[in-house]
Coordinates of N, CA and C in Angstrom, one line a residue:
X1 N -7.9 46.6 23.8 CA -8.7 46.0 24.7 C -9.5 44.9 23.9
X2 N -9.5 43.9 24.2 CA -10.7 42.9 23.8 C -11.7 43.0 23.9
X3 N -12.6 42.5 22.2 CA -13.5 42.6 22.1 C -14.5 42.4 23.0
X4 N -14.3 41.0 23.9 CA -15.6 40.4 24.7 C -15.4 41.4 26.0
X5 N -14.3 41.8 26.3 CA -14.4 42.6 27.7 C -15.3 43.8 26.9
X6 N -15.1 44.3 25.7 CA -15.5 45.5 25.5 C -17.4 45.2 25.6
X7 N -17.7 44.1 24.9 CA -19.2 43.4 25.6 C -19.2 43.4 26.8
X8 N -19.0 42.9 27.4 CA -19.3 42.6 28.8 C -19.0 43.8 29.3
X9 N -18.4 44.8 29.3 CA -18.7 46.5 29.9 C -19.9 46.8 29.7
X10 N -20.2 46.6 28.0 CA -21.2 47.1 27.5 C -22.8 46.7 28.4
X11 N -22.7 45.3 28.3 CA -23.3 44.7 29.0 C -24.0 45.4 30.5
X12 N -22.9 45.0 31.2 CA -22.8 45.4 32.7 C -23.5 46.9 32.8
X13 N -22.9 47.8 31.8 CA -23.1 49.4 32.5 C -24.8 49.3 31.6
X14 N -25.7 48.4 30.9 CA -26.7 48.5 30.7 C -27.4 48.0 31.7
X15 N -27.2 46.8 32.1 CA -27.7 46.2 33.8 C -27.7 47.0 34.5
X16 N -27.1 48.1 35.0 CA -26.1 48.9 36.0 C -27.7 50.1 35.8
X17 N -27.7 50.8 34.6 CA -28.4 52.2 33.7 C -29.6 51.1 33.8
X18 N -30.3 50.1 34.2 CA -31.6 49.7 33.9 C -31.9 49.1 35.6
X19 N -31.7 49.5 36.5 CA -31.5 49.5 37.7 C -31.0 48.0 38.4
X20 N -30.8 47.1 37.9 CA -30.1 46.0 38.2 C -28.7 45.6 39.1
X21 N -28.7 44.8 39.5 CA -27.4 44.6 40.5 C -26.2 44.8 40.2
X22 N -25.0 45.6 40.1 CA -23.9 45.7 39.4 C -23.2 44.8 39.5
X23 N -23.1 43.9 40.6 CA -22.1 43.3 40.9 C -22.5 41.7 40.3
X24 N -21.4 41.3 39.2 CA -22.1 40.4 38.3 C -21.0 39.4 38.0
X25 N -20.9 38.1 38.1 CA -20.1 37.4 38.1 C -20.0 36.6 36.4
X26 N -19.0 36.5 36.1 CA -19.2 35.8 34.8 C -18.7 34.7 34.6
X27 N -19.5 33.5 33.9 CA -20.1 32.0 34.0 C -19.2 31.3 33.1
X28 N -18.2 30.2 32.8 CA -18.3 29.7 31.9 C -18.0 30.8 30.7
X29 N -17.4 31.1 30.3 CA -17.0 31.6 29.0 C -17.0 30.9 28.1
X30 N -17.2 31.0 26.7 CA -17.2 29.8 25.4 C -16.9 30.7 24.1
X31 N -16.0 30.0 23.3 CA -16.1 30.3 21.7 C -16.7 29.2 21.5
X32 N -17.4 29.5 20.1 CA -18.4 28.5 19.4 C -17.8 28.6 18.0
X33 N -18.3 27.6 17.6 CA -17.9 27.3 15.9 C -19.2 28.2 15.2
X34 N -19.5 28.1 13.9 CA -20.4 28.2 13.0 C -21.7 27.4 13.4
X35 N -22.7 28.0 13.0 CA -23.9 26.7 13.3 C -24.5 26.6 14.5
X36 N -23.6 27.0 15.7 CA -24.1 26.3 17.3 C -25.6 27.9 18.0
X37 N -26.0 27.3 18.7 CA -27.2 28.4 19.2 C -27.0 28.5 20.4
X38 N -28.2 28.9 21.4 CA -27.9 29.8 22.6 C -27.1 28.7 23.4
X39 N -27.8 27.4 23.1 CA -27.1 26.1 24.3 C -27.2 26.9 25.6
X40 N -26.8 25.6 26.4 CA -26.8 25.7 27.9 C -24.3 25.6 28.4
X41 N -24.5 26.6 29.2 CA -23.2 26.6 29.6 C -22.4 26.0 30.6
X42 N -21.4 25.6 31.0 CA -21.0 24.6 31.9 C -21.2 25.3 33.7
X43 N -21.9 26.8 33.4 CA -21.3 27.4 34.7 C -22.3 27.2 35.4
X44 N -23.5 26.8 35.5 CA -24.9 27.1 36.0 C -24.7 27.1 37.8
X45 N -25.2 28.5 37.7 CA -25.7 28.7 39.4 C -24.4 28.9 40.4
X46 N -23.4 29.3 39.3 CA -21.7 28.8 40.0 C -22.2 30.3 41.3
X47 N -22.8 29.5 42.5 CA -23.0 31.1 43.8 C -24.2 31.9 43.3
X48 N -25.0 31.6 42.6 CA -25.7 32.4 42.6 C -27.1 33.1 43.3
X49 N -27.5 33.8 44.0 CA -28.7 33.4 45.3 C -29.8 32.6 44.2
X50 N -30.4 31.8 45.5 CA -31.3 31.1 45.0 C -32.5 32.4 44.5
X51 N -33.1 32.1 43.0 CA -34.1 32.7 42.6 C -33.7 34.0 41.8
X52 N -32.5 33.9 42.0 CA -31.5 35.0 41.1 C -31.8 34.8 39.2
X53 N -31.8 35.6 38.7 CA -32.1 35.5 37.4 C -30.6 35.8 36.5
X54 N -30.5 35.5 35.3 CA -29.2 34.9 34.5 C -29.6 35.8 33.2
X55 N -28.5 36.3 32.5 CA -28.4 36.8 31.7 C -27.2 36.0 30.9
X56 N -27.7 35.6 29.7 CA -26.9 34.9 28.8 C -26.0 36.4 27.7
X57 N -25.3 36.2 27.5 CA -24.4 37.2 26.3 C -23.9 35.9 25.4
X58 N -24.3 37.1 24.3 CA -23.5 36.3 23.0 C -23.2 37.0 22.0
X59 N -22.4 36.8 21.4 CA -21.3 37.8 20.2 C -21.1 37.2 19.6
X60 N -21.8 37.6 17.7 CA -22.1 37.7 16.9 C -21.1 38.2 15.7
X61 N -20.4 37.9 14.8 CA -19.5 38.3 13.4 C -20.7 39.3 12.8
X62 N -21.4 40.3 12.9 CA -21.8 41.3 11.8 C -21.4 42.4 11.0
X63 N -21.0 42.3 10.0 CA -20.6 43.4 9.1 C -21.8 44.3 8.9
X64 N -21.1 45.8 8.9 CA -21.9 47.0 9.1 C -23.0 46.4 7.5
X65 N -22.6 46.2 6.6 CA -23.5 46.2 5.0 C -25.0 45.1 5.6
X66 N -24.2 43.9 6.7 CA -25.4 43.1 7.2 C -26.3 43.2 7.9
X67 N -26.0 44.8 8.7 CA -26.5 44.7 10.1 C -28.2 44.3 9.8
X68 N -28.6 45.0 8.9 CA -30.6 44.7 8.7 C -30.8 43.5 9.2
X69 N -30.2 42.5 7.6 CA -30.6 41.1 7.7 C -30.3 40.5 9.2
X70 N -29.4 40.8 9.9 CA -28.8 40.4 11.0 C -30.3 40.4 12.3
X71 N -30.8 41.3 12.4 CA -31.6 42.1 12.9 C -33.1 41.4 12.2
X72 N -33.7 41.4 10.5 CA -34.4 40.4 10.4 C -34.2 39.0 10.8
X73 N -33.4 38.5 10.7 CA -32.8 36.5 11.1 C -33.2 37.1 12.6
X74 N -32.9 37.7 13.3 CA -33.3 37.1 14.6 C -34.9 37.4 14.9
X75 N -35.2 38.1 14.6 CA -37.0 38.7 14.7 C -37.4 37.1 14.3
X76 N -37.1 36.4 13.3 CA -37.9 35.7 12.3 C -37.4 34.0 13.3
X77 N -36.1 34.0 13.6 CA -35.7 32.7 13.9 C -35.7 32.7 15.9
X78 N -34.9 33.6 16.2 CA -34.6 33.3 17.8 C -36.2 33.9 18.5
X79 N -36.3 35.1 18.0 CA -37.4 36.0 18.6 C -38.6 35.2 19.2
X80 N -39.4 34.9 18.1 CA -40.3 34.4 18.7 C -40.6 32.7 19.3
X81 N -39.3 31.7 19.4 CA -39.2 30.9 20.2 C -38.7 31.5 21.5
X82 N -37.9 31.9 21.2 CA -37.5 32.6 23.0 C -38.8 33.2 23.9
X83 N -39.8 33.8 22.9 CA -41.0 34.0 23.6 C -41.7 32.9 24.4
X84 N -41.3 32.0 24.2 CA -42.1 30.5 24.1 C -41.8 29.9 25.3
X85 N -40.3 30.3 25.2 CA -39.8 29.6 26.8 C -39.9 29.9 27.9
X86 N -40.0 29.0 28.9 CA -40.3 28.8 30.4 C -38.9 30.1 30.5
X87 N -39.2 31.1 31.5 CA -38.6 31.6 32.0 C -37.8 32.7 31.4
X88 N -38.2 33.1 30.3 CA -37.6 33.8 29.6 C -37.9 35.7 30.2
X89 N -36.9 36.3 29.9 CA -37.1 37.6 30.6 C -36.9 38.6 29.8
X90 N -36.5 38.4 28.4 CA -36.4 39.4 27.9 C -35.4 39.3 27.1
X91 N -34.7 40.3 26.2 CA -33.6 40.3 25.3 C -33.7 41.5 24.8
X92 N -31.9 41.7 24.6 CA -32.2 43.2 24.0 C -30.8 43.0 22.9
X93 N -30.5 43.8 21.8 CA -30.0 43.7 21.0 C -29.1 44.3 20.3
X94 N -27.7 44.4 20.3 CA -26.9 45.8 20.4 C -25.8 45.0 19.2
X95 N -25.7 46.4 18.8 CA -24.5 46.4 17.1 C -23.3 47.2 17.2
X96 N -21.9 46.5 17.5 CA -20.6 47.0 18.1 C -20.2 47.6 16.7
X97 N -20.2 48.8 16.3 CA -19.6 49.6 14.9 C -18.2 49.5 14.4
X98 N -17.6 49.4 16.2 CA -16.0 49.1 16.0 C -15.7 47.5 15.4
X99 N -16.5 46.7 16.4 CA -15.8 45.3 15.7 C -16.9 44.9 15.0
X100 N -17.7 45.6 14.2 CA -19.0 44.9 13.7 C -19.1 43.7 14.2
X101 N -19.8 43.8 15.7 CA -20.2 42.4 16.4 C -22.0 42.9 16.5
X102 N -22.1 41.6 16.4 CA -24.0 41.9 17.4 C -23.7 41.3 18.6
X103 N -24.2 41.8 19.5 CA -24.4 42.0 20.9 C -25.7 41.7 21.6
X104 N -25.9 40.1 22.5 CA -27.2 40.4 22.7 C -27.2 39.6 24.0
X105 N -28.2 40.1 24.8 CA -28.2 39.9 26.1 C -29.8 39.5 26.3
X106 N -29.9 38.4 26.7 CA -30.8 37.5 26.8 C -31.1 37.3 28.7
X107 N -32.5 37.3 28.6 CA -32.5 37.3 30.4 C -33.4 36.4 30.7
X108 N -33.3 36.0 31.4 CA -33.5 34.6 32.0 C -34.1 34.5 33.4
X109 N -35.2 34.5 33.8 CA -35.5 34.1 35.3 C -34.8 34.2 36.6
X110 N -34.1 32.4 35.9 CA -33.6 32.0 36.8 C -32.2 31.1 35.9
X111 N -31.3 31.3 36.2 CA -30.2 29.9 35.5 C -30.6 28.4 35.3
X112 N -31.6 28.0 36.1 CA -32.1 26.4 35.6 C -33.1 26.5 34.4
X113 N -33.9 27.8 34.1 CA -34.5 28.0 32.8 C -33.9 27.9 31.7
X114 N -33.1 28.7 31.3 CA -31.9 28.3 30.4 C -31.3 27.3 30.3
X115 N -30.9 26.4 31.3 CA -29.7 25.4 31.4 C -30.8 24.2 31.2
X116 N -32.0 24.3 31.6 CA -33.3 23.5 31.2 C -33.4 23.4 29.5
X117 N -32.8 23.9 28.7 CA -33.4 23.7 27.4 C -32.9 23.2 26.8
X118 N -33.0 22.1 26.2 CA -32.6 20.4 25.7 C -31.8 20.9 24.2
X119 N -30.7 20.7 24.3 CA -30.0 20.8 23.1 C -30.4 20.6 21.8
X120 N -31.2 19.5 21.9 CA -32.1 19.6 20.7 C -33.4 20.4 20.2
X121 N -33.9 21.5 20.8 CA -34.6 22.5 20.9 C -34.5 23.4 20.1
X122 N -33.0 23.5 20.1 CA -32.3 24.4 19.6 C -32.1 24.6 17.9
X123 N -31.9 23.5 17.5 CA -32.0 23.6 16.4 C -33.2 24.1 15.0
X124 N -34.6 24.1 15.3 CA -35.4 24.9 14.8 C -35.2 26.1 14.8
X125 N -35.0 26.8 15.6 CA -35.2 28.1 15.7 C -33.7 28.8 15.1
X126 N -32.6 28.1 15.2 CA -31.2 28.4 14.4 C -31.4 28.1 13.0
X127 N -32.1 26.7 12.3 CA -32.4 26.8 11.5 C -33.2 28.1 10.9
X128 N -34.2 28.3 11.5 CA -35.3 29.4 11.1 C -34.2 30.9 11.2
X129 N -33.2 31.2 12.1 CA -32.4 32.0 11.7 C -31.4 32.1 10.8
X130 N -30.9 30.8 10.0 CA -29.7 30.8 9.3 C -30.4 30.8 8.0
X131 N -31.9 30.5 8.0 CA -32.9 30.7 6.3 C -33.0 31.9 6.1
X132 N -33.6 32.9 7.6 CA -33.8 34.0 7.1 C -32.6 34.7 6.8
X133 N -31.4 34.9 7.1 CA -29.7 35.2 6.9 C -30.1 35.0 5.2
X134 N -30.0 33.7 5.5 CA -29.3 33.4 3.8 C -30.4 34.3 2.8
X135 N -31.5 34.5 3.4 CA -32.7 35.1 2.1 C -32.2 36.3 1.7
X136 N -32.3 36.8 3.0 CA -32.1 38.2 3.2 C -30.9 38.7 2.4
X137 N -30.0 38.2 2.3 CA -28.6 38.3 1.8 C -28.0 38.0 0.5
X138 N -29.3 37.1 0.1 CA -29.5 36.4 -1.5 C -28.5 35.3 -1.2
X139 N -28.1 34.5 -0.1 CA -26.8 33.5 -0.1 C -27.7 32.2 -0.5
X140 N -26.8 31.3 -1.5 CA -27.4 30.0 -1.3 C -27.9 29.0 -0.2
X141 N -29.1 28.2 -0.2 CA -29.5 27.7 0.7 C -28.2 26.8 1.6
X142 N -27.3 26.2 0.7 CA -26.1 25.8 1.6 C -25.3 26.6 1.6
X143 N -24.7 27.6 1.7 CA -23.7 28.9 2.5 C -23.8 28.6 3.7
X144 N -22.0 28.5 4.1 CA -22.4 28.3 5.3 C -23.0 29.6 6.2
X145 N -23.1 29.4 7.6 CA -24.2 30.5 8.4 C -23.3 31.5 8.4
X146 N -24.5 33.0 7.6 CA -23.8 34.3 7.7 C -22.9 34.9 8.7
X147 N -23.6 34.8 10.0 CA -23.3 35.4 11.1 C -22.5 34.4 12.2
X148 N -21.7 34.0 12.5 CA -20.4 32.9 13.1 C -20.9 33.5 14.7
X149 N -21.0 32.6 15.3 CA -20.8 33.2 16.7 C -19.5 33.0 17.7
X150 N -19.4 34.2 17.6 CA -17.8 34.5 18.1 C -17.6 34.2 19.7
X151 N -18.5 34.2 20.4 CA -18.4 33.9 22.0 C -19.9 34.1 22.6
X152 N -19.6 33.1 23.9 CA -20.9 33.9 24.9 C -20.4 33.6 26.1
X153 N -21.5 33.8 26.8 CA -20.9 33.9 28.3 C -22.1 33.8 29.1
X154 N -22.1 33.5 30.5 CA -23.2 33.6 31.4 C -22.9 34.6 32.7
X155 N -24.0 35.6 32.9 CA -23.9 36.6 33.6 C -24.6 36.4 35.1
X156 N -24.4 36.4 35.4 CA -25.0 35.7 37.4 C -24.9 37.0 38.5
X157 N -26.3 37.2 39.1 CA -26.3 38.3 39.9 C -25.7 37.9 41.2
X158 N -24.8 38.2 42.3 CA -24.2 38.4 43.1 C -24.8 39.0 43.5
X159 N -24.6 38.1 45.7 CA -24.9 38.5 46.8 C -24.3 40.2 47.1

């Protein structure tokens, strides 16, 4: 079975277990290169009721020896800008043993909160996570970024 389905179950039966709408449509799919952050996705609002709130997924390259630093880089870089933004709902943080992935589900209001945040935004707080990676890990200041992001996706509550 594929990894990202094996996320997006993961996903889902936590939405499902935290009393949320099961029935969940998924947005735009993406692989990303090295380097890229939460960005905004091509799927925004594809049917979604108005006032509906969005859950972003995104999957993470983590080796079990990484998982700490993995887990400091985000406290230090994504954490507390995500606090910052309009519309933010929350985030929670999950480490796949089988495919050493990090797993993280980011919640969102509404889909124009997220799809609202200017591509160039993004770069501080990725920066601020690819410093703390490299500290944590002893990598040189240019190494490329520890942690590669392997996919994301956009999660949309259904009528």
């Amino acid at each position: 079975m594929k990894a990202w389905w094996l996320a997006l179950c993961l996903g889902l039966a936590l939405l499902v277990a935290a009393g949320l709408q099961p029935a969940m449509a998924l947005a735009a799919p993406s692989v990303a290169g090295a380097g890229e952050g939460v960005g905004a996705g091509a799927g925004a609002d594809m049917g979604a009721p108005a006032g509906a709130g969005a859950i972003e997924l995104l999957r993470l390259q983590v080796p079990a020896e990484q998982r700490s630093c993995w887990l400091q880089a985000e406290a230090a870089g994504w954490g507390p800008w995500l606090e910052r933004q309009q519309g933010f709902a929350g985030r929670e943080l999950f480490w796949n043993a089988r495919d050493a992935e990090g797993v993280l589900l980011i919640r969102w209001r509404r889909p124009g909160d997220w799809h609202g945040i200017a591509d160039a935004s993004l770069a501080e707080p990725q920066q601020r996570f690819e410093a703390e990676a490299r500290r944590c890990l002893a990598l040189a200041a240019t190494a490329d970024t520890p942690f590669v992001l392997l996919g994301s996706a956009e999660l949309l509550p259904q009528p």
